[in-house]
């Protein structure tokens, strides 16, 4: 954003998904990174923070504001991302799969440290002056720990302009986090709203009951469950439900392997940042429980421990990253267990175009893992209830909560069909004009 002679960057993410999209990560920004005066983050996910190392390496050296939980999660994610970028480049060199003659990492761990030094805390809620020209207010977005929608008020020559960024809007009535809160109470000049699920509703039905059915069904036939999950957010929600079902004696206490060192660190942060907890979670903790830990819990740190899970032939649950099956240890577990019809795979989150997760979701008969086709015989179950993204009607609920008709609305963050469907729904429900933002679009704010 550029206003009052200052430049503010809101989020700075990696493109993920198809090769075409990922290629954009190598393009320079249309604006010289050195000329930005500040940056601010809505939340820690890599599609909102994962390009910061490139930005800083390219000369950005100003403050990056975020709330304390987002700073800690971003630190965790960026360090991991640096390693992953290095590993992927090394793997491309070794196995010669890259289109490039000399594959190199987009960035390395060395590029991450300078970013972490620029992260500066801002309040979790309420208002905060970034500068005399920019005032930011933060609202719970209910998406992951620390996630916020932002309302920015820009003062230029005595005139105020209000710009609202939805960030990623989360779910209503989910465990652990507060519901999304719409930034209501003022006129809005420009709204940027995400549209990830603009064309879809999530599966209905009580997630606890559905999960109990799945666990009992799979255990009865002697199978195991693999859940590809982001270490942050989905893993904690899943553990919360499992623990609740165990305590209510609705499922047996079978071993649960969380095969992701990052997931444990993230769970610690979820427990630590009480400012984000909803009333039910506070109540559960006050009763002396550990609502994010199942009874028969195993955390695997080393690759060796991870491989030993292959020897577990009795029913168990394995939670492992990555959530869209694009990489990580979950690949080993699927290679091991996809070919057995007694097993089940739970897909709990958004599966982007071009990912193996999307292929499973769309009923692929085989999946390519480590260069080999693996038959998909396991039961594939989509549980949108675990999604961290608002479904279509939840996005409309969030928009209705603004209680103001923005002078202009731009839809972002969705695949084209999703963004267009939300555009249509907004026009039908509210009679607002909304436009779908395209890559590199420029917009007048006032
Ligand atoms: Zn997100």
Coordinates of C-alpha atoms and ligand atoms in Angstrom, one line a residue:
X1 CA 0.0 0.0 0.0
X2 CA 1.2 3.5 -0.8
X3 CA -0.3 6.5 0.9
X4 CA 0.8 9.8 2.5
X5 CA 4.3 9.3 1.0
X6 CA 4.8 6.0 2.8
X7 CA 4.8 2.4 1.6
X8 CA 3.3 -0.4 3.7
X9 CA 3.5 -4.1 2.8
X10 CA 0.7 -6.3 4.1
X11 CA 1.8 -10.0 4.2
X12 CA 4.5 -11.4 1.9
X13 CA 3.8 -15.0 1.0
X14 CA 5.0 -17.9 -1.1
X15 CA 3.1 -19.1 -4.0
X16 CA 2.2 -22.7 -3.5
X17 CA 0.5 -25.3 -5.7
X18 CA 1.1 -25.7 -9.5
X19 CA 4.5 -25.2 -11.1
X20 CA 3.2 -22.1 -12.9
X21 CA 2.3 -20.5 -9.6
X22 CA 5.5 -21.6 -7.9
X23 CA 7.5 -20.0 -10.7
X24 CA 6.2 -16.6 -9.6
X25 CA 8.3 -17.0 -6.4
X26 CA 11.3 -16.3 -8.6
X27 CA 10.0 -13.1 -10.0
X28 CA 11.2 -9.8 -8.4
X29 CA 8.6 -7.6 -6.8
X30 CA 7.3 -4.8 -9.1
X31 CA 8.3 -2.4 -6.3
X32 CA 11.9 -2.1 -5.0
X33 CA 11.9 -3.8 -1.6
X34 CA 14.2 -1.1 -0.3
X35 CA 11.5 1.5 -0.7
X36 CA 9.0 0.0 1.7
X37 CA 8.7 1.8 5.1
X38 CA 7.0 -1.0 7.1
X39 CA 5.4 -4.4 6.8
X40 CA 2.5 -6.0 8.8
X41 CA 1.3 -9.6 9.0
X42 CA -2.2 -11.0 9.3
X43 CA -0.9 -14.5 10.3
X44 CA 2.0 -16.9 10.1
X45 CA 1.1 -19.3 7.3
X46 CA 3.8 -19.5 4.6
X47 CA 1.4 -18.2 1.9
X48 CA 1.4 -15.0 3.9
X49 CA 5.0 -14.9 5.3
X50 CA 7.1 -17.4 3.3
X51 CA 8.6 -14.9 0.8
X52 CA 9.9 -12.5 3.6
X53 CA 13.5 -14.1 3.4
X54 CA 13.7 -13.1 -0.3
X55 CA 12.3 -9.7 0.4
X56 CA 14.8 -9.0 3.1
X57 CA 17.7 -10.4 1.1
X58 CA 16.6 -8.0 -1.7
X59 CA 17.1 -5.0 0.6
X60 CA 14.0 -4.6 2.8
X61 CA 15.2 -3.7 6.3
X62 CA 12.3 -2.1 8.1
X63 CA 10.0 -3.3 10.9
X64 CA 7.6 -6.2 10.3
X65 CA 4.7 -5.8 12.7
X66 CA 2.8 -8.9 14.0
X67 CA 1.2 -9.9 17.3
X68 CA 3.3 -12.1 19.7
X69 CA 1.8 -15.4 18.7
X70 CA 2.2 -14.7 15.0
X71 CA 5.9 -13.7 15.6
X72 CA 6.5 -17.1 17.3
X73 CA 4.7 -19.1 14.8
X74 CA 6.3 -17.2 11.9
X75 CA 9.8 -17.9 13.4
X76 CA 8.9 -21.6 13.6
X77 CA 7.6 -21.8 10.0
X78 CA 10.3 -19.7 8.3
X79 CA 13.1 -21.7 9.9
X80 CA 11.4 -24.9 8.7
X81 CA 10.8 -23.3 5.2
X82 CA 14.5 -22.4 4.9
X83 CA 15.5 -26.0 5.6
X84 CA 12.8 -27.3 3.1
X85 CA 14.0 -25.0 0.4
X86 CA 17.6 -26.2 0.9
X87 CA 16.5 -29.9 0.9
X88 CA 14.4 -29.6 -2.1
X89 CA 17.2 -27.9 -4.1
X90 CA 19.7 -30.6 -2.9
X91 CA 17.2 -33.3 -3.9
X92 CA 16.7 -31.8 -7.3
X93 CA 20.4 -31.8 -7.9
X94 CA 20.8 -35.4 -6.7
X95 CA 17.8 -36.8 -8.5
X96 CA 18.0 -34.5 -11.5
X97 CA 14.3 -33.8 -11.6
X98 CA 14.5 -30.1 -12.0
X99 CA 13.9 -28.3 -15.3
X100 CA 16.8 -26.1 -14.4
X101 CA 20.4 -27.0 -15.3
X102 CA 21.6 -25.9 -11.8
X103 CA 18.7 -26.0 -9.4
X104 CA 19.2 -23.7 -6.4
X105 CA 17.2 -22.9 -3.3
X106 CA 14.8 -20.0 -3.4
X107 CA 16.4 -19.1 -0.1
X108 CA 18.3 -20.9 2.7
X109 CA 18.4 -20.8 6.5
X110 CA 20.9 -18.0 6.3
X111 CA 18.3 -15.8 4.7
X112 CA 15.8 -16.5 7.5
X113 CA 17.7 -15.1 10.5
X114 CA 17.7 -11.4 9.2
X115 CA 13.9 -11.6 8.8
X116 CA 13.5 -12.7 12.5
X117 CA 15.4 -9.6 13.7
X118 CA 12.9 -7.3 11.9
X119 CA 9.7 -8.9 13.5
X120 CA 8.2 -6.4 16.0
X121 CA 5.3 -7.1 18.3
X122 CA 2.0 -5.2 18.0
X123 CA -1.1 -5.7 20.2
X124 CA -3.3 -8.8 19.7
X125 CA -6.4 -6.7 19.6
X126 CA -7.3 -3.0 19.4
X127 CA -5.5 -0.2 17.8
X128 CA -1.8 0.6 17.2
X129 CA 0.0 3.5 15.4
X130 CA 2.5 2.2 12.9
X131 CA 3.4 5.8 12.1
X132 CA 1.6 9.2 12.2
X133 CA 0.0 8.2 8.8
X134 CA -1.0 4.6 9.4
X135 CA -3.1 3.3 12.2
X136 CA -3.8 -0.4 12.4
X137 CA -6.5 -2.3 14.3
X138 CA -6.5 -6.0 14.7
X139 CA -9.5 -8.4 15.0
X140 CA -9.5 -12.1 15.7
X141 CA -9.8 -14.1 12.4
X142 CA -10.3 -17.5 14.0
X143 CA -8.1 -19.2 11.4
X144 CA -5.0 -20.2 13.2
X145 CA -3.3 -19.0 16.4
X146 CA -2.6 -15.3 16.2
X147 CA -4.6 -14.9 12.9
X148 CA -6.1 -11.4 12.4
X149 CA -8.1 -9.3 10.1
X150 CA -6.7 -5.8 9.9
X151 CA -8.3 -2.4 9.6
X152 CA -5.9 0.3 8.4
X153 CA -6.7 3.9 8.7
X154 CA -4.6 6.2 6.6
X155 CA -4.4 9.9 7.3
X156 CA -3.3 12.1 4.5
X157 CA -3.8 15.9 4.5
X158 CA -6.4 15.5 7.2
X159 CA -8.4 13.0 5.1
X160 CA -8.9 9.5 6.4
X161 CA -9.0 6.4 4.2
X162 CA -10.0 3.0 5.7
X163 CA -8.7 -0.2 4.1
X164 CA -9.7 -3.6 5.5
X165 CA -7.8 -6.8 4.9
X166 CA -9.7 -9.9 5.9
X167 CA -6.5 -12.0 6.2
X168 CA -7.6 -15.6 6.1
X169 CA -11.1 -15.9 7.7
X170 CA -11.5 -19.0 9.9
X171 CA -14.4 -20.9 11.2
X172 CA -17.3 -20.2 13.6
X173 CA -17.9 -22.5 16.5
X174 CA -14.6 -24.4 16.3
X175 CA -12.7 -25.6 19.3
X176 CA -9.7 -23.7 20.8
X177 CA -9.9 -20.4 19.0
X178 CA -12.3 -17.5 19.2
X179 CA -14.8 -17.0 16.3
X180 CA -13.9 -14.6 13.5
X181 CA -14.8 -11.0 14.3
X182 CA -15.7 -8.7 11.5
X183 CA -14.1 -5.2 11.7
X184 CA -17.4 -3.3 12.1
X185 CA -18.2 0.2 13.1
X186 CA -16.7 2.4 10.4
X187 CA -17.1 3.2 6.8
X188 CA -14.8 1.2 4.5
X189 CA -13.1 2.6 1.4
X190 CA -11.4 -0.5 0.2
X191 CA -11.9 -4.1 1.3
X192 CA -9.6 -7.0 0.3
X193 CA -11.4 -10.2 1.2
X194 CA -10.1 -13.8 0.8
X195 CA -12.2 -16.2 -1.3
X196 CA -10.5 -19.6 -0.8
X197 CA -13.8 -21.4 -0.3
X198 CA -15.9 -18.9 -2.2
X199 CA -17.5 -21.7 -4.2
X200 CA -17.9 -24.4 -1.5
X201 CA -19.5 -25.2 1.8
X202 CA -17.8 -27.5 4.2
X203 CA -19.3 -30.9 4.9
X204 CA -21.9 -30.6 7.6
X205 CA -22.3 -32.9 10.5
X206 CA -20.8 -33.0 14.0
X207 CA -17.0 -33.5 13.5
X208 CA -16.7 -35.4 16.8
X209 CA -19.4 -37.9 15.8
X210 CA -18.0 -38.4 12.3
X211 CA -14.5 -38.9 13.7
X212 CA -15.7 -41.4 16.2
X213 CA -17.4 -43.4 13.4
X214 CA -14.2 -43.4 11.3
X215 CA -11.9 -44.4 14.2
X216 CA -14.2 -47.2 15.3
X217 CA -14.8 -48.5 11.8
X218 CA -11.1 -48.6 10.9
X219 CA -10.1 -50.1 14.2
X220 CA -12.7 -52.9 13.8
X221 CA -11.2 -53.9 10.4
X222 CA -7.7 -53.8 11.9
X223 CA -6.5 -50.8 9.9
X224 CA -4.8 -47.5 10.6
X225 CA -5.5 -43.9 9.9
X226 CA -3.2 -41.4 8.3
X227 CA -3.9 -37.8 8.5
X228 CA -1.8 -35.5 6.4
X229 CA -1.9 -32.3 8.5
X230 CA -0.3 -28.9 8.8
X231 CA 1.7 -28.9 12.0
X232 CA 0.0 -25.7 12.9
X233 CA -3.7 -25.6 13.5
X234 CA -5.1 -28.8 12.1
X235 CA -3.0 -31.0 14.2
X236 CA -4.2 -29.2 17.4
X237 CA -7.9 -29.3 16.4
X238 CA -7.6 -33.0 15.5
X239 CA -5.9 -33.8 18.8
X240 CA -8.6 -31.8 20.7
X241 CA -11.4 -33.9 19.2
X242 CA -9.5 -37.2 19.7
X243 CA -8.9 -36.4 23.4
X244 CA -12.5 -35.4 23.9
X245 CA -13.7 -38.7 22.3
X246 CA -11.3 -40.8 24.4
X247 CA -12.4 -39.0 27.6
X248 CA -16.1 -39.7 26.7
X249 CA -15.1 -43.3 26.0
X250 CA -16.5 -43.1 22.4
X251 CA -13.3 -44.4 20.8
X252 CA -10.6 -46.8 22.1
X253 CA -7.3 -45.3 23.3
X254 CA -5.1 -46.5 20.4
X255 CA -1.6 -45.1 19.8
X256 CA -1.5 -41.8 18.1
X257 CA 1.8 -40.9 16.4
X258 CA 2.4 -37.2 15.8
X259 CA 5.3 -37.5 13.3
X260 CA 6.3 -33.9 13.2
X261 CA 8.7 -32.2 15.6
X262 CA 7.2 -28.9 14.5
X263 CA 3.7 -30.0 15.6
X264 CA 4.9 -30.3 19.2
X265 CA 6.4 -26.8 19.1
X266 CA 3.2 -25.4 17.6
X267 CA 1.1 -27.2 20.3
X268 CA 3.2 -25.6 23.0
X269 CA 2.6 -22.2 21.4
X270 CA -1.2 -22.9 21.2
X271 CA -1.2 -23.7 24.9
X272 CA 1.0 -20.7 25.8
X273 CA -0.9 -17.9 24.0
X274 CA -4.0 -17.9 26.2
X275 CA -5.1 -14.5 24.7
X276 CA -6.3 -16.6 21.7
X277 CA -8.3 -19.2 23.6
X278 CA -12.1 -19.4 23.5
X279 CA -14.2 -19.9 26.6
X280 CA -14.6 -23.7 26.2
X281 CA -10.9 -24.2 25.9
X282 CA -10.2 -22.1 29.0
X283 CA -12.8 -24.1 30.8
X284 CA -11.2 -27.4 29.7
X285 CA -7.8 -26.3 30.9
X286 CA -9.1 -25.0 34.2
X287 CA -10.5 -28.5 34.9
X288 CA -6.9 -29.7 35.0
X289 CA -7.0 -31.4 31.6
X290 CA -4.5 -31.4 28.8
X291 CA -6.9 -30.9 26.0
X292 CA -4.4 -31.1 23.2
X293 CA -2.9 -34.5 24.2
X294 CA -4.4 -37.9 23.7
X295 CA -3.8 -40.7 26.2
X296 CA -1.6 -43.0 24.1
X297 CA 0.6 -40.3 22.5
X298 CA 3.9 -40.8 20.7
X299 CA 5.9 -38.0 19.3
X300 CA 8.6 -38.9 16.8
X301 CA 11.5 -36.5 16.3
X302 CA 14.2 -38.4 14.4
X303 CA 13.8 -39.9 10.9
X304 CA 14.7 -43.3 12.5
X305 CA 11.8 -43.1 14.9
X306 CA 9.6 -42.0 12.0
X307 CA 10.5 -45.1 10.0
X308 CA 9.8 -47.3 13.0
X309 CA 6.1 -46.4 12.7
X310 CA 6.2 -48.6 9.5
X311 CA 6.5 -51.6 11.9
X312 CA 3.3 -50.8 13.7
X313 CA 0.8 -53.3 12.3
X314 CA -2.0 -52.9 14.9
X315 CA -4.5 -50.0 14.6
X316 CA -3.0 -46.6 15.1
X317 CA -3.4 -43.0 14.0
X318 CA -0.5 -41.2 12.3
X319 CA -0.6 -37.4 12.0
X320 CA 2.1 -36.1 9.7
X321 CA 2.9 -33.2 7.4
X322 CA 2.6 -31.9 4.8
X323 CA -1.1 -31.2 4.8
X324 CA -1.5 -31.3 1.0
X325 CA 0.9 -34.3 0.6
X326 CA 3.4 -32.1 -1.3
X327 CA 6.3 -33.4 0.8
X328 CA 7.4 -34.3 4.3
X329 CA 7.2 -37.5 6.2
X330 CA 3.6 -38.2 5.3
X331 CA 4.9 -39.4 1.9
X332 CA 6.5 -42.4 3.7
X333 CA 3.4 -43.2 5.6
X334 CA 1.2 -43.1 2.5
X335 CA 3.7 -45.2 0.5
X336 CA 3.4 -47.7 3.4
X337 CA -0.3 -47.7 3.9
X338 CA -2.2 -46.5 0.9
X339 CA -2.2 -49.9 -0.8
X340 CA -4.2 -51.6 2.1
X341 CA -8.0 -51.3 2.0
X342 CA -8.3 -51.7 5.8
X343 CA -6.6 -48.3 6.2
X344 CA -8.1 -44.8 5.9
X345 CA -6.7 -41.4 5.0
X346 CA -8.4 -38.3 6.4
X347 CA -8.1 -35.1 4.3
X348 CA -8.9 -32.3 6.7
X349 CA -7.9 -29.2 4.8
X350 CA -7.7 -27.3 1.6
X351 CA -6.0 -29.2 -1.1
X352 CA -4.6 -26.9 -3.8
X353 CA -4.7 -27.6 -7.5
X354 CA -1.7 -29.7 -8.6
X355 CA -1.0 -31.3 -5.2
X356 CA -1.2 -35.0 -4.4
X357 CA -3.8 -34.2 -1.7
X358 CA -6.0 -32.8 -4.5
X359 CA -5.5 -36.0 -6.6
X360 CA -6.6 -38.2 -3.6
X361 CA -9.6 -35.9 -3.0
X362 CA -10.6 -36.3 -6.6
X363 CA -10.4 -40.1 -6.5
X364 CA -7.1 -40.9 -8.0
X365 CA -6.6 -44.7 -8.4
X366 CA -2.8 -44.4 -8.0
X367 CA -0.5 -41.9 -6.4
X368 CA 3.1 -41.2 -7.4
X369 CA 5.3 -41.5 -4.4
X370 CA 9.1 -41.5 -4.6
X371 CA 8.8 -42.0 -8.3
X372 CA 6.6 -45.1 -8.1
X373 CA 2.9 -45.4 -8.6
X374 CA 1.2 -46.6 -5.4
X375 CA -2.4 -48.0 -5.7
X376 CA -4.9 -46.1 -3.7
X377 CA -6.9 -48.9 -1.9
X378 CA -7.3 -47.2 1.5
X379 CA -10.5 -45.4 2.2
X380 CA -10.1 -41.6 1.4
X381 CA -12.3 -39.4 3.7
X382 CA -12.7 -35.7 3.3
X383 CA -13.5 -34.0 6.5
X384 CA -14.0 -30.3 5.7
X385 CA -15.0 -29.9 9.3
X386 CA -11.3 -29.7 10.1
X387 CA -10.7 -26.9 7.6
X388 CA -9.2 -23.7 9.0
X389 CA -10.9 -21.7 6.3
X390 CA -14.4 -20.2 6.3
X391 CA -16.8 -21.9 3.9
X392 CA -18.8 -19.9 1.5
X393 CA -21.6 -19.0 3.9
X394 CA -19.1 -18.3 6.7
X395 CA -17.4 -15.8 4.4
X396 CA -20.8 -14.2 3.7
X397 CA -21.5 -14.1 7.4
X398 CA -18.1 -12.3 8.0
X399 CA -18.9 -9.8 5.2
X400 CA -22.4 -9.2 6.7
X401 CA -20.7 -8.5 10.0
X402 CA -18.9 -5.5 8.5
X403 CA -22.2 -3.6 8.7
X404 CA -21.0 -1.2 6.0
X405 CA -20.9 -1.4 2.2
X406 CA -17.2 -0.9 1.2
X407 CA -16.7 1.6 -1.6
X408 CA -14.8 -1.1 -3.4
X409 CA -14.2 -4.8 -2.7
X410 CA -11.4 -6.9 -4.1
X411 CA -11.4 -10.7 -3.8
X412 CA -8.1 -12.4 -3.3
X413 CA -6.5 -15.7 -2.3
X414 CA -8.9 -18.0 -4.1
X415 CA -8.6 -20.0 -7.3
X416 CA -10.5 -18.2 -10.1
X417 CA -13.7 -20.3 -9.8
X418 CA -13.9 -19.8 -6.1
X419 CA -13.3 -16.0 -6.4
X420 CA -15.9 -15.7 -9.1
X421 CA -18.5 -17.7 -7.2
X422 CA -18.0 -15.4 -4.1
X423 CA -18.3 -12.3 -6.4
X424 CA -21.6 -13.6 -7.6
X425 CA -22.8 -14.4 -4.1
X426 CA -21.9 -11.0 -2.8
X427 CA -23.8 -9.4 -5.7
X428 CA -26.9 -11.5 -5.0
X429 CA -26.9 -11.2 -1.3
X430 CA -25.7 -7.7 -0.6
X431 CA -26.0 -6.0 -4.1
X432 CA -22.3 -4.9 -3.7
X433 CA -20.0 -4.7 -6.6
X434 CA -16.9 -6.9 -5.9
X435 CA -14.1 -7.5 -8.3
X436 CA -11.7 -10.4 -8.5
X437 CA -8.1 -9.2 -8.0
X438 CA -5.5 -10.5 -10.5
X439 CA -1.8 -11.0 -10.0
X440 CA 0.0 -7.6 -10.2
X441 CA -3.2 -5.5 -10.3
X442 CA -2.9 -1.9 -9.0
X443 CA -5.8 -0.2 -7.3
X444 CA -6.6 3.4 -6.2
X445 CA -7.4 3.2 -2.5
X446 CA -9.4 6.4 -1.8
Ligands
LIG1 ZN1 -3.7 -19.1 6.3

